[in-house]
One Martini backbone bead per residue (centre of mass of N, CA, C, O) as a GRO file, in nm:
protein
  111
    1MET     BB    1   1.080  -3.575   0.493
    2LEU     BB    2   0.913  -3.395   0.710
    3GLY     BB    3   0.566  -3.446   0.732
    4ALA     BB    4   0.504  -3.649   0.524
    5ASP     BB    5   0.284  -3.814   0.353
    6PRO     BB    6   0.179  -4.101   0.283
    7PRO     BB    7   0.095  -4.295   0.046
    8THR     BB    8  -0.152  -4.391  -0.129
    9ARG     BB    9  -0.303  -4.652  -0.269
   10LYS     BB   10  -0.338  -4.518  -0.543
   11GLU     BB   11  -0.038  -4.437  -0.582
   12VAL     BB   12   0.075  -4.721  -0.561
   13ASN     BB   13  -0.085  -4.846  -0.798
   14GLU     BB   14   0.021  -4.651  -1.016
   15ALA     BB   15   0.322  -4.722  -0.980
   16MET     BB   16   0.290  -5.025  -1.043
   17ALA     BB   17   0.170  -4.991  -1.327
   18THR     BB   18   0.412  -4.837  -1.446
   19ALA     BB   19   0.623  -5.058  -1.392
   20GLN     BB   20   0.484  -5.282  -1.559
   21GLU     BB   21   0.488  -5.131  -1.829
   22ALA     BB   22   0.797  -5.102  -1.846
   23LYS     BB   23   0.858  -5.406  -1.839
   24GLU     BB   24   0.701  -5.478  -2.101
   25GLN     BB   25   0.860  -5.292  -2.290
   26ALA     BB   26   1.137  -5.423  -2.241
   27ALA     BB   27   1.058  -5.707  -2.339
   28SER     BB   28   0.978  -5.620  -2.626
   29MET     BB   29   1.253  -5.499  -2.707
   30GLN     BB   30   1.419  -5.756  -2.662
   31GLN     BB   31   1.272  -5.930  -2.871
   32ARG     BB   32   1.332  -5.751  -3.119
   33PHE     BB   33   1.640  -5.757  -3.091
   34GLU     BB   34   1.667  -6.077  -3.125
   35GLN     BB   35   1.515  -6.074  -3.425
   36GLN     BB   36   1.707  -5.905  -3.623
   37GLY     BB   37   1.985  -6.006  -3.650
   38VAL     BB   38   2.202  -5.908  -3.865
   39GLN     BB   39   2.420  -5.636  -3.868
   40ALA     BB   40   2.482  -5.350  -4.085
   41SER     BB   41   2.770  -5.148  -4.185
   42PHE     BB   42   2.964  -4.836  -4.323
   43ALA     BB   43   3.209  -4.811  -4.109
   44ASP     BB   44   3.516  -4.854  -4.194
   45GLY     BB   45   3.359  -5.032  -4.388
   46VAL     BB   46   3.238  -5.360  -4.352
   47ASN     BB   47   2.981  -5.450  -4.115
   48PHE     BB   48   2.919  -5.734  -3.899
   49GLN     BB   49   2.660  -5.801  -3.641
   50ASP     BB   50   2.564  -5.909  -3.352
   51PRO     BB   51   2.317  -5.789  -3.147
   52ARG     BB   52   2.471  -5.911  -2.876
   53GLY     BB   53   2.800  -5.898  -2.928
   54ARG     BB   54   2.954  -6.183  -2.996
   55TRP     BB   55   3.006  -6.078  -3.301
   56ASN     BB   56   3.238  -5.972  -3.572
   57VAL     BB   57   3.276  -5.826  -3.909
   58LYS     BB   58   3.556  -5.676  -4.095
   59LEU     BB   59   3.579  -5.500  -4.409
   60THR     BB   60   3.873  -5.407  -4.592
   61GLY     BB   61   4.030  -5.166  -4.829
   62ARG     BB   62   4.265  -5.114  -5.109
   63ALA     BB   63   4.370  -4.912  -5.396
   64GLN     BB   64   4.615  -4.914  -5.673
   65LEU     BB   65   4.670  -4.698  -5.951
   66ASP     BB   66   4.881  -4.732  -6.249
   67TYR     BB   67   5.021  -4.502  -6.502
   68ARG     BB   68   5.242  -4.534  -6.788
   69ASP     BB   69   5.374  -4.280  -7.016
   70PHE     BB   70   5.553  -4.298  -7.321
   71LEU     BB   71   5.743  -4.155  -7.548
   72GLY     BB   72   5.735  -4.344  -7.796
   73ALA     BB   73   5.879  -4.681  -7.922
   74ASP     BB   74   6.008  -4.797  -7.661
   75GLU     BB   75   6.051  -5.112  -7.525
   76ALA     BB   76   6.171  -5.040  -7.237
   77ASN     BB   77   5.920  -4.804  -7.231
   78ALA     BB   78   5.642  -4.914  -7.183
   79ASP     BB   79   5.328  -4.897  -7.141
   80THR     BB   80   5.151  -4.893  -6.818
   81PHE     BB   81   4.928  -5.096  -6.611
   82SER     BB   82   4.840  -5.097  -6.258
   83VAL     BB   83   4.736  -5.319  -5.985
   84ARG     BB   84   4.665  -5.271  -5.635
   85GLY     BB   85   4.583  -5.472  -5.340
   86HIS     BB   86   4.400  -5.459  -5.018
   87VAL     BB   87   4.279  -5.708  -4.790
   88SER     BB   88   4.062  -5.708  -4.494
   89GLU     BB   89   3.993  -5.927  -4.207
   90ARG     BB   90   3.791  -5.895  -3.906
   91SER     BB   91   3.738  -6.098  -3.608
   92ASP     BB   92   3.507  -6.124  -3.337
   93LEU     BB   93   3.493  -6.380  -3.083
   94VAL     BB   94   3.334  -6.396  -2.794
   95GLN     BB   95   3.510  -6.136  -2.697
   96ASP     BB   96   3.814  -6.311  -2.698
   97TYR     BB   97   3.851  -6.342  -3.016
   98MET     BB   98   4.091  -6.285  -3.289
   99VAL     BB   99   4.068  -6.247  -3.648
  100GLN     BB  100   4.319  -6.204  -3.916
  101VAL     BB  101   4.294  -6.127  -4.271
  102GLU     BB  102   4.537  -6.092  -4.536
  103GLY     BB  103   4.568  -5.938  -4.871
  104GLU     BB  104   4.758  -5.937  -5.179
  105PHE     BB  105   4.757  -5.774  -5.505
  106ALA     BB  106   4.876  -5.798  -5.857
  107SER     BB  107   4.882  -5.606  -6.173
  108SER     BB  108   5.006  -5.611  -6.519
  109ARG     BB  109   5.016  -5.400  -6.825
  110ARG     BB  110   5.116  -5.400  -7.153
  111SER     BB  111   5.102  -5.197  -7.466
   0.00000   0.00000   0.00000
C-alpha cells in the first residue's frame, strides 16, 4: 500500500502482546495434550493410540453362530449349535513397523 502510515508504537506493542498470548496458549495446549495419556475410540473396532501418534493398537473381530435343527430322532442328523470366531489385532509402532496377529476358533455341540 502506497502512502500508508507506519504502525505506531502502541499498535506494535498490542500486536506483540497478542502474539505472546497466542504462544502461551499453544504451549498450554501442548502440555495438556502430552498429559492425556492413551486415547481410546470405538471406530471400526477398539482402537488405542498414543496422543503423539507414535503407536496404535486396533482390535477387531467377528463371530458366526450356526444352529441346525432336524425333525425326528435320527442319530446321523442330530441337532447342532456351533460358534466360529475370528479375532484380529494390528499394531503400528513408531510409525515405521506394523504387527498383525490373527486367530480363529470354532466350537460345536450336539444335542
